[in-house]
Tab-separated table of C-alpha atoms in Angstrom:
chain	number	residue	atom	x	y	z
A	27	MET	CA	6.510	-55.189	46.588
A	28	SER	CA	4.155	-57.782	48.029
A	29	ILE	CA	3.669	-61.473	47.125
A	30	GLU	CA	-0.008	-60.569	45.494
A	31	ASN	CA	1.319	-57.557	43.313
A	32	PHE	CA	4.226	-60.120	42.213
A	33	GLY	CA	1.932	-62.572	41.244
A	34	PHE	CA	-0.162	-59.922	39.329
A	35	LEU	CA	3.003	-58.736	37.752
A	36	LEU	CA	4.026	-62.510	36.460
A	37	ILE	CA	0.847	-63.402	35.088
A	38	VAL	CA	0.603	-59.690	32.728
A	39	ALA	CA	4.262	-60.521	31.459
A	40	ALA	CA	2.784	-64.324	30.458
A	41	LEU	CA	0.018	-62.828	28.814
A	42	VAL	CA	2.201	-60.041	26.778
A	43	SER	CA	4.214	-62.613	25.851
A	44	ILE	CA	2.122	-64.739	24.440
A	45	ILE	CA	-0.063	-61.865	22.687
A	46	ALA	CA	3.521	-59.934	21.412
A	47	ARG	CA	4.480	-63.459	19.999
A	48	ARG	CA	1.112	-63.996	18.093
A	49	LEU	CA	1.490	-60.147	17.041
A	50	ARG	CA	5.356	-60.700	16.286
A	51	MET	CA	6.010	-57.576	18.124
A	52	SER	CA	8.568	-57.025	20.309
A	53	TYR	CA	8.080	-58.563	23.888
A	54	THR	CA	10.492	-55.532	25.534
A	55	VAL	CA	8.334	-53.148	23.793
A	56	ALA	CA	4.974	-54.681	24.555
A	57	LEU	CA	5.840	-54.894	28.438
A	58	VAL	CA	6.783	-51.052	28.353
A	59	VAL	CA	3.704	-50.105	26.293
A	60	THR	CA	1.655	-52.131	28.765
A	61	GLY	CA	2.975	-51.086	32.142
A	62	ILE	CA	2.668	-47.437	30.747
A	63	PHE	CA	-1.271	-48.922	30.112
A	64	LEU	CA	-1.707	-50.151	34.006
A	65	GLY	CA	0.413	-46.439	35.342
A	66	THR	CA	-2.491	-44.807	34.052
A	67	PHE	CA	-5.195	-46.619	36.230
A	68	PRO	CA	-5.396	-46.144	40.361
A	69	LEU	CA	-3.753	-49.926	40.446
A	70	GLY	CA	-0.554	-48.609	39.324
A	71	SER	CA	0.430	-46.660	42.645
A	72	GLN	CA	0.776	-49.843	44.130
A	73	PHE	CA	3.564	-50.703	42.069
A	74	VAL	CA	6.689	-48.835	42.470
A	75	LEU	CA	10.174	-49.667	40.769
A	76	SER	CA	12.676	-48.376	43.345
A	77	HIS	CA	16.726	-48.836	43.734
A	78	ASP	CA	16.705	-51.264	46.292
A	79	LEU	CA	14.083	-53.196	44.066
A	80	ILE	CA	16.628	-53.079	41.063
A	81	PHE	CA	20.266	-53.643	42.092
A	82	GLY	CA	18.956	-55.833	45.295
A	83	VAL	CA	16.469	-58.288	43.337
A	84	LEU	CA	16.581	-57.943	39.717
A	85	LEU	CA	19.940	-56.515	37.926
A	86	PRO	CA	22.350	-59.358	39.398
A	87	PRO	CA	20.410	-62.169	37.869
A	88	LEU	CA	20.051	-60.162	34.655
A	89	ILE	CA	23.957	-59.097	34.515
A	90	PHE	CA	25.127	-62.681	35.362
A	91	GLU	CA	22.639	-64.464	32.969
A	92	ALA	CA	23.979	-62.286	29.724
A	93	ALA	CA	27.715	-62.540	31.399
A	94	LEU	CA	27.512	-66.790	31.421
A	95	ASN	CA	26.584	-66.652	28.250
A	96	ILE	CA	29.770	-65.089	26.488
A	97	ARG	CA	31.986	-67.042	25.885
A	98	TRP	CA	35.911	-66.659	25.899
A	99	VAL	CA	36.936	-68.185	22.743
A	100	GLU	CA	34.676	-65.622	20.675
A	101	LEU	CA	35.245	-62.474	22.981
A	102	LYS	CA	38.781	-63.157	22.734
A	103	ARG	CA	38.597	-62.027	19.338
A	104	ASP	CA	36.921	-58.585	19.522
A	105	PHE	CA	38.435	-58.198	23.078
A	106	VAL	CA	40.368	-55.112	22.107
A	107	PHE	CA	37.563	-53.581	19.801
A	108	ILE	CA	34.753	-54.298	22.908
A	109	THR	CA	37.017	-52.838	25.766
A	110	VAL	CA	37.867	-49.367	24.008
A	111	MET	CA	34.161	-49.279	22.715
A	112	ALA	CA	33.172	-50.122	26.676
A	113	THR	CA	35.259	-47.490	28.114
A	114	PHE	CA	36.855	-44.621	25.216
A	115	GLY	CA	33.658	-44.758	23.396
A	116	LEU	CA	31.768	-44.695	26.478
A	117	LEU	CA	33.723	-41.606	28.078
A	118	ALA	CA	33.373	-39.812	24.750
A	119	SER	CA	29.548	-40.043	24.901
A	120	ILE	CA	29.414	-38.764	28.285
A	121	ALA	CA	31.530	-35.718	27.643
A	122	ILE	CA	29.469	-34.929	24.365
A	123	ILE	CA	25.917	-35.082	26.642
A	124	TYR	CA	27.744	-33.523	29.680
A	125	THR	CA	29.026	-30.241	27.394
A	126	GLY	CA	25.552	-30.367	25.505
A	127	LEU	CA	23.155	-30.113	28.863
A	128	VAL	CA	25.665	-27.732	30.762
A	129	ASN	CA	25.664	-25.383	27.338
A	130	ASN	CA	21.891	-25.483	27.408
A	131	GLY	CA	21.860	-24.173	31.359
A	132	TRP	CA	22.020	-27.535	33.763
A	133	GLN	CA	24.179	-27.481	36.406
A	134	ALA	CA	27.384	-29.005	36.149
A	135	GLY	CA	26.535	-31.709	38.865
A	136	ALA	CA	23.310	-32.916	37.555
A	137	ALA	CA	24.265	-32.628	33.819
A	138	LEU	CA	27.881	-35.082	34.751
A	139	ILE	CA	25.383	-37.560	36.628
A	140	PHE	CA	22.840	-37.593	33.837
A	141	ALA	CA	25.402	-37.988	31.558
A	142	SER	CA	27.484	-41.019	33.345
A	143	LEU	CA	23.746	-42.427	33.905
A	144	ILE	CA	22.745	-42.486	30.384
A	145	SER	CA	25.665	-43.041	28.525
A	146	ALA	CA	25.616	-46.853	28.735
A	147	THR	CA	23.836	-49.436	26.606
A	148	ASP	CA	21.166	-52.235	28.278
A	149	PRO	CA	22.771	-55.808	27.658
A	150	VAL	CA	18.749	-56.902	28.470
A	151	SER	CA	17.351	-54.474	26.058
A	152	VAL	CA	19.500	-55.880	23.288
A	153	ILE	CA	19.978	-59.136	23.744
A	154	ALA	CA	16.090	-59.611	23.982
A	155	ILE	CA	15.677	-57.586	20.672
A	156	LEU	CA	18.562	-59.696	18.998
A	157	LYS	CA	16.711	-62.985	20.028
A	158	GLU	CA	13.606	-62.003	18.391
A	159	ALA	CA	15.651	-61.099	15.446
A	160	GLY	CA	17.361	-64.284	15.190
A	161	GLN	CA	20.754	-62.628	14.936
A	162	LYS	CA	23.853	-64.664	15.515
A	163	GLY	CA	27.426	-64.394	15.038
A	164	ARG	CA	30.095	-61.429	15.161
A	165	LEU	CA	27.144	-58.453	15.577
A	166	ARG	CA	25.690	-59.907	18.203
A	167	LEU	CA	28.586	-60.613	20.188
A	168	LEU	CA	29.750	-56.966	19.664
A	169	LEU	CA	26.107	-55.304	20.895
A	170	GLU	CA	26.213	-57.809	23.712
A	171	ALA	CA	29.406	-57.887	24.903
A	172	GLU	CA	29.649	-53.899	24.356
A	173	SER	CA	26.242	-53.543	26.198
A	174	LEU	CA	27.604	-55.649	29.027
A	175	PHE	CA	31.104	-54.109	29.656
A	176	ASN	CA	29.976	-50.319	29.746
A	177	ASP	CA	27.192	-51.255	32.100
A	178	GLY	CA	30.270	-51.522	34.112
A	179	THR	CA	32.300	-48.853	33.502
A	180	ALA	CA	28.903	-46.807	33.612
A	181	ALA	CA	28.110	-47.839	37.154
A	182	VAL	CA	31.323	-47.206	37.953
A	183	VAL	CA	31.851	-44.014	36.463
A	184	PHE	CA	28.294	-42.820	38.123
A	185	VAL	CA	29.400	-44.178	41.815
A	186	ALA	CA	33.131	-42.333	41.272
A	187	VAL	CA	31.045	-39.007	40.229
A	188	LEU	CA	28.878	-39.090	43.312
A	189	SER	CA	31.433	-40.203	45.688
A	190	SER	CA	33.675	-37.183	44.535
A	191	MET	CA	30.206	-34.393	45.621
A	192	PRO	CA	31.207	-33.153	49.227
A	193	GLY	CA	28.050	-32.178	50.382
A	194	GLN	CA	26.934	-33.327	46.712
A	195	SER	CA	28.329	-30.612	44.496
A	196	LEU	CA	29.792	-31.221	42.259
A	197	ILE	CA	34.311	-31.057	42.726
A	198	SER	CA	35.538	-27.563	41.246
A	199	PHE	CA	37.643	-28.371	38.139
A	200	LYS	CA	37.746	-24.700	37.664
A	201	ASP	CA	39.407	-23.751	40.935
A	202	SER	CA	41.285	-27.055	41.183
A	203	PRO	CA	41.066	-29.482	38.220
A	204	TRP	CA	44.308	-31.698	39.169
A	205	ASN	CA	42.624	-31.978	42.313
A	206	ALA	CA	39.589	-33.090	40.813
A	207	ILE	CA	41.105	-35.528	38.487
A	208	ILE	CA	43.237	-37.032	41.041
A	209	VAL	CA	40.235	-37.809	43.478
A	210	PHE	CA	38.272	-39.295	40.533
A	211	SER	CA	40.735	-41.521	39.071
A	212	TRP	CA	41.184	-42.962	42.763
A	213	GLN	CA	37.668	-43.550	42.792
A	214	PHE	CA	37.051	-45.112	39.548
A	215	ILE	CA	40.354	-47.123	40.131
A	216	VAL	CA	38.961	-48.236	43.874
A	217	ILE	CA	35.602	-49.600	42.582
A	218	ALA	CA	36.171	-50.825	39.298
A	219	PHE	CA	39.287	-53.124	40.463
A	220	GLY	CA	37.513	-53.868	43.948
A	221	GLY	CA	34.195	-55.092	41.683
A	222	ILE	CA	36.845	-57.417	39.875
A	223	LEU	CA	38.389	-58.915	42.712
A	224	ALA	CA	35.220	-59.180	44.876
A	225	GLY	CA	33.737	-60.847	41.767
A	226	ALA	CA	36.598	-63.346	41.207
A	227	LEU	CA	37.188	-64.305	44.678
A	228	VAL	CA	33.390	-65.223	44.911
A	229	ALA	CA	33.479	-67.331	41.512
A	230	LEU	CA	36.378	-68.867	42.648
A	231	VAL	CA	35.498	-70.007	46.059
A	232	GLY	CA	31.446	-70.958	44.111
A	233	MET	CA	33.402	-73.281	41.431
A	234	GLY	CA	35.759	-74.777	44.253
A	235	VAL	CA	32.254	-76.032	46.040
A	236	ALA	CA	30.707	-77.068	43.078
A	237	GLY	CA	33.814	-79.140	42.480
A	238	ARG	CA	32.965	-81.405	45.090
A	239	THR	CA	29.795	-82.638	43.755
A	240	GLU	CA	28.026	-84.171	41.118
A	241	ASP	CA	24.737	-82.954	42.242
A	242	HIS	CA	23.156	-80.486	39.630
A	243	LEU	CA	21.315	-78.905	41.973
A	244	VAL	CA	23.884	-78.176	44.286
A	245	GLU	CA	25.646	-76.828	41.216
A	246	LEU	CA	22.306	-74.770	40.234
A	247	LEU	CA	22.255	-73.311	44.141
A	248	VAL	CA	26.027	-72.268	43.898
A	249	THR	CA	25.577	-70.125	40.722
A	250	ALA	CA	23.094	-68.205	42.801
A	251	VAL	CA	24.809	-67.483	45.572
A	252	VAL	CA	27.954	-66.544	43.238
A	253	ALA	CA	25.507	-64.593	41.577
A	254	PHE	CA	23.843	-62.543	44.460
A	255	GLY	CA	26.693	-62.858	46.612
A	256	SER	CA	29.364	-60.777	44.256
A	257	PHE	CA	27.023	-58.224	43.951
A	258	LEU	CA	26.627	-58.176	47.565
A	259	LEU	CA	29.991	-58.189	48.668
A	260	ALA	CA	31.101	-55.461	46.222
A	261	GLU	CA	28.429	-53.400	47.741
A	262	HIS	CA	29.277	-53.897	51.354
A	263	PHE	CA	33.088	-52.414	50.312
A	264	HIS	CA	31.431	-49.620	48.106
A	265	THR	CA	32.480	-50.886	44.967
A	266	SER	CA	30.672	-52.261	41.701
A	267	GLY	CA	28.220	-54.600	42.192
A	268	VAL	CA	27.978	-54.666	38.600
A	269	ILE	CA	31.288	-55.338	37.704
A	270	ALA	CA	31.397	-57.775	40.544
A	271	THR	CA	28.784	-59.822	39.092
A	272	LEU	CA	29.695	-59.611	35.306
A	273	THR	CA	32.964	-60.871	36.742
A	274	ALA	CA	31.453	-63.953	38.679
A	275	GLY	CA	29.635	-64.355	35.409
A	276	LEU	CA	32.166	-64.247	33.257
A	277	LEU	CA	34.104	-66.951	35.276
A	278	ILE	CA	31.660	-69.356	36.068
A	279	GLY	CA	30.282	-69.439	31.969
A	280	ASN	CA	33.889	-70.425	30.941
A	281	TYR	CA	36.223	-71.787	32.927
A	282	GLY	CA	33.454	-73.447	35.264
A	283	ARG	CA	31.634	-74.644	32.442
A	284	LEU	CA	34.631	-75.845	30.921
A	285	SER	CA	36.125	-78.062	34.296
A	286	GLU	CA	33.804	-77.478	37.442
A	287	LEU	CA	30.346	-78.282	36.549
A	288	THR	CA	28.704	-81.509	35.417
A	289	GLU	CA	27.153	-81.846	31.962
A	290	LYS	CA	23.598	-82.314	33.979
A	291	GLY	CA	24.962	-79.108	36.320
A	292	ARG	CA	25.106	-77.265	32.926
A	293	GLU	CA	21.931	-77.990	30.981
A	294	SER	CA	19.829	-77.008	34.938
A	295	ILE	CA	21.791	-73.890	34.658
A	296	GLU	CA	21.512	-72.540	31.472
A	297	SER	CA	17.976	-73.296	32.251
A	298	PHE	CA	17.639	-71.925	35.447
A	299	TRP	CA	19.307	-68.430	34.751
A	300	GLU	CA	17.368	-68.012	31.434
A	301	PHE	CA	14.428	-68.054	33.091
A	302	ALA	CA	15.366	-65.768	36.124
A	303	GLY	CA	16.753	-63.430	33.294
A	304	PHE	CA	13.138	-63.690	31.647
A	305	VAL	CA	11.331	-62.762	34.940
A	306	SER	CA	13.518	-59.771	35.522
A	307	ASN	CA	13.189	-58.439	32.735
A	308	SER	CA	9.332	-58.670	32.618
A	309	ILE	CA	9.796	-57.230	36.059
A	310	VAL	CA	11.838	-54.556	35.142
A	311	PHE	CA	9.779	-53.050	32.233
A	312	LEU	CA	6.560	-53.317	33.317
A	313	LEU	CA	7.172	-51.859	36.468
A	314	MET	CA	9.324	-48.557	34.077
A	315	GLY	CA	6.311	-48.473	32.491
A	316	ILE	CA	3.789	-48.226	35.071
A	317	GLN	CA	6.046	-45.913	36.808
A	318	TYR	CA	7.127	-43.576	33.481
A	319	ALA	CA	2.883	-43.005	33.438
A	320	SER	CA	3.089	-41.129	36.766
A	321	LEU	CA	5.985	-38.487	36.340
A	322	PRO	CA	5.682	-34.974	35.231
A	323	MET	CA	6.606	-35.659	31.976
A	324	LYS	CA	4.984	-32.488	30.090
A	325	ASP	CA	6.604	-30.323	32.811
A	326	TYR	CA	9.909	-31.488	30.830
A	327	TRP	CA	9.156	-32.001	27.475
A	328	GLN	CA	11.793	-29.693	26.173
A	329	GLU	CA	14.681	-31.264	28.585
A	330	ILE	CA	13.444	-34.701	27.343
A	331	LEU	CA	13.706	-33.781	23.486
A	332	PHE	CA	16.961	-32.274	24.148
A	333	ALA	CA	18.268	-34.974	26.247
A	334	ILE	CA	17.128	-37.587	23.472
A	335	ILE	CA	18.883	-35.771	20.650
A	336	LEU	CA	22.162	-35.148	22.994
A	337	VAL	CA	21.946	-39.306	23.375
A	338	LEU	CA	22.233	-40.586	20.143
A	339	ILE	CA	24.878	-37.819	18.972
A	340	GLY	CA	27.014	-39.001	22.028
A	341	ARG	CA	26.417	-42.987	20.894
A	342	ALA	CA	26.757	-41.886	17.494
A	343	VAL	CA	30.369	-40.340	17.809
A	344	SER	CA	31.088	-42.936	20.045
A	345	VAL	CA	30.409	-45.749	17.448
A	346	TYR	CA	31.522	-44.294	14.817
A	347	GLY	CA	34.531	-42.274	16.173
A	348	ILE	CA	36.215	-45.444	17.651
A	349	SER	CA	34.995	-47.394	14.500
A	350	LEU	CA	37.255	-45.291	12.405
A	351	PHE	CA	39.984	-45.778	14.445
A	352	PHE	CA	39.820	-49.074	14.020
A	353	MET	CA	39.182	-48.872	10.491
A	354	LYS	CA	42.312	-50.597	9.092
A	355	SER	CA	42.952	-53.423	11.566
A	356	ARG	CA	41.820	-56.595	11.889
A	357	TRP	CA	38.956	-55.319	14.451
A	358	LYS	CA	37.611	-53.296	12.336
A	359	ALA	CA	33.787	-53.106	11.937
A	360	THR	CA	31.613	-52.735	8.575
A	361	PHE	CA	29.489	-50.179	7.980
A	362	GLY	CA	26.354	-52.272	8.475
A	363	GLN	CA	27.591	-53.298	11.881
A	364	GLN	CA	28.323	-49.910	12.731
A	365	HIS	CA	24.937	-48.428	11.807
A	366	VAL	CA	23.281	-51.249	14.061
A	367	LEU	CA	25.722	-50.565	16.839
A	368	PHE	CA	24.432	-46.830	17.082
A	369	TRP	CA	20.994	-48.094	16.345
A	370	GLY	CA	20.653	-50.758	18.523
A	371	GLY	CA	22.241	-49.367	21.874
A	372	LEU	CA	19.627	-49.016	23.681
A	373	ARG	CA	18.990	-48.389	27.499
A	374	GLY	CA	17.638	-49.969	30.109
A	375	ALA	CA	17.461	-51.115	34.032
A	376	LEU	CA	21.024	-49.806	34.963
A	377	ALA	CA	19.827	-46.224	34.030
A	378	LEU	CA	17.333	-46.387	35.931
A	379	ALA	CA	18.468	-47.537	39.267
A	380	LEU	CA	21.147	-45.372	39.124
A	381	VAL	CA	18.851	-42.306	38.914
A	382	LEU	CA	16.706	-44.164	41.558
A	383	SER	CA	19.408	-44.357	44.031
A	384	LEU	CA	19.913	-40.150	43.651
A	385	PRO	CA	19.939	-38.837	47.083
A	386	ALA	CA	16.491	-37.060	47.808
A	387	ASP	CA	17.772	-34.025	48.232
A	388	PHE	CA	19.861	-34.030	44.720
A	389	PRO	CA	19.858	-30.772	42.783
A	390	ARG	CA	16.527	-31.374	40.073
A	391	ARG	CA	16.440	-35.373	41.100
A	392	SER	CA	12.626	-34.800	40.206
A	393	GLU	CA	13.974	-33.688	36.761
A	394	LEU	CA	16.803	-35.776	36.287
A	395	GLN	CA	14.142	-39.042	36.702
A	396	ALA	CA	11.381	-37.882	34.087
A	397	VAL	CA	14.514	-37.438	31.491
A	398	THR	CA	16.147	-40.734	32.565
A	399	PHE	CA	12.547	-42.702	32.235
A	400	SER	CA	11.754	-40.693	29.210
A	401	VAL	CA	15.127	-41.513	27.307
A	402	VAL	CA	15.105	-44.783	28.201
A	403	ALA	CA	11.244	-45.526	26.529
A	404	PHE	CA	12.021	-43.495	24.041
A	405	SER	CA	14.956	-46.240	23.108
A	406	VAL	CA	12.754	-49.342	24.231
A	407	ILE	CA	9.893	-48.418	22.035
A	408	VAL	CA	11.006	-46.255	19.259
A	409	GLN	CA	14.810	-47.800	18.817
A	410	GLY	CA	13.667	-50.964	19.750
A	411	LEU	CA	10.857	-51.763	17.182
A	412	SER	CA	12.861	-50.565	14.488
A	413	VAL	CA	15.965	-52.538	14.967
A	414	LYS	CA	14.669	-55.479	13.276
A	415	ALA	CA	13.756	-53.020	9.807
A	416	LEU	CA	17.556	-51.594	10.300
A	417	LEU	CA	18.786	-55.424	10.365
A	418	LYS	CA	16.622	-56.511	7.106
A	419	LYS	CA	17.377	-53.209	5.452
A	420	LEU	CA	21.363	-54.181	5.686
A	421	LYS	CA	20.700	-57.373	4.614
A	422	MET	CA	22.017	-58.847	7.591
A	423	GLN	CA	18.745	-60.767	9.154
């Protein structure tokens, strides 16, 4: 993308932000709608949302900024519930979506890829909606942390599934089920723990450097290097960049915040990453709307409608099923919290990045893109616009 195009999008984002505030409309929703409008003009063809743009430029600051603001003191109380939701809950959602698609005539490989990339909720969309609603406390932590953690899980599952497809055809679970499970499990472990290791290594080195200076600008620079460096290092070794940046953000936001950074450095870092997150978020959703307008949605309307229903069912089973398991424990979520966790589980940037990363000759790639963009658009616009009303109805606002 050229500097001129990038500048144009920033100007549009600023105007949309001002108008959305005055109309008391969700900023994220307004960005997508504006993007769709721009995409109907010939000008829209100049703006392309690519995998490299999301993964290389926009996703690291979004993940890092979200992780930076999660406090371990608050997180540890609900860590078990959040972790189970982000792993077993996400896997349950993937299984339901996959089964539904296969029974509806989808090829197994395409179905499993779509299920893995669409099941994760998006921390950026969730955080934006909750900020606008003025939501704080445990519910906000559950939504933010679970969205952040399941992004990592989904990214790992997606890469593990894709890398387990020789010639881009799914490993045959019928012919060799145990071999398929072993290969997938090994890929999952390597990608996940490799990401954790890369993120921790870069964060610890960064904190070591930051601890040797009292210049807040150097501290700020170190966090930028850590955010992008952890992501790039993990991706270079074919592990999870999302997990790496998540790990680095949690370490910098907790250990680094308490012991390594100066007071002025902490203030500067919080302000800078809030701004970086705002810019990245704006660009992602504007470009999403622009590209959505150019996709052949009419050709796949039945698949889109069925996928939306399946995604909602998968999320419902994930939230209510896991919550039922914890109902008699100290980690239990109230029914009101469960309803918000279900309906507030928006999809976003990660799903778009993953579907755009599929090889050009991947089976049903065009259909996968159209369906993924449509599910994300539905969640951001329809669910995003109604979350505030749900919070008010449940008297949680």
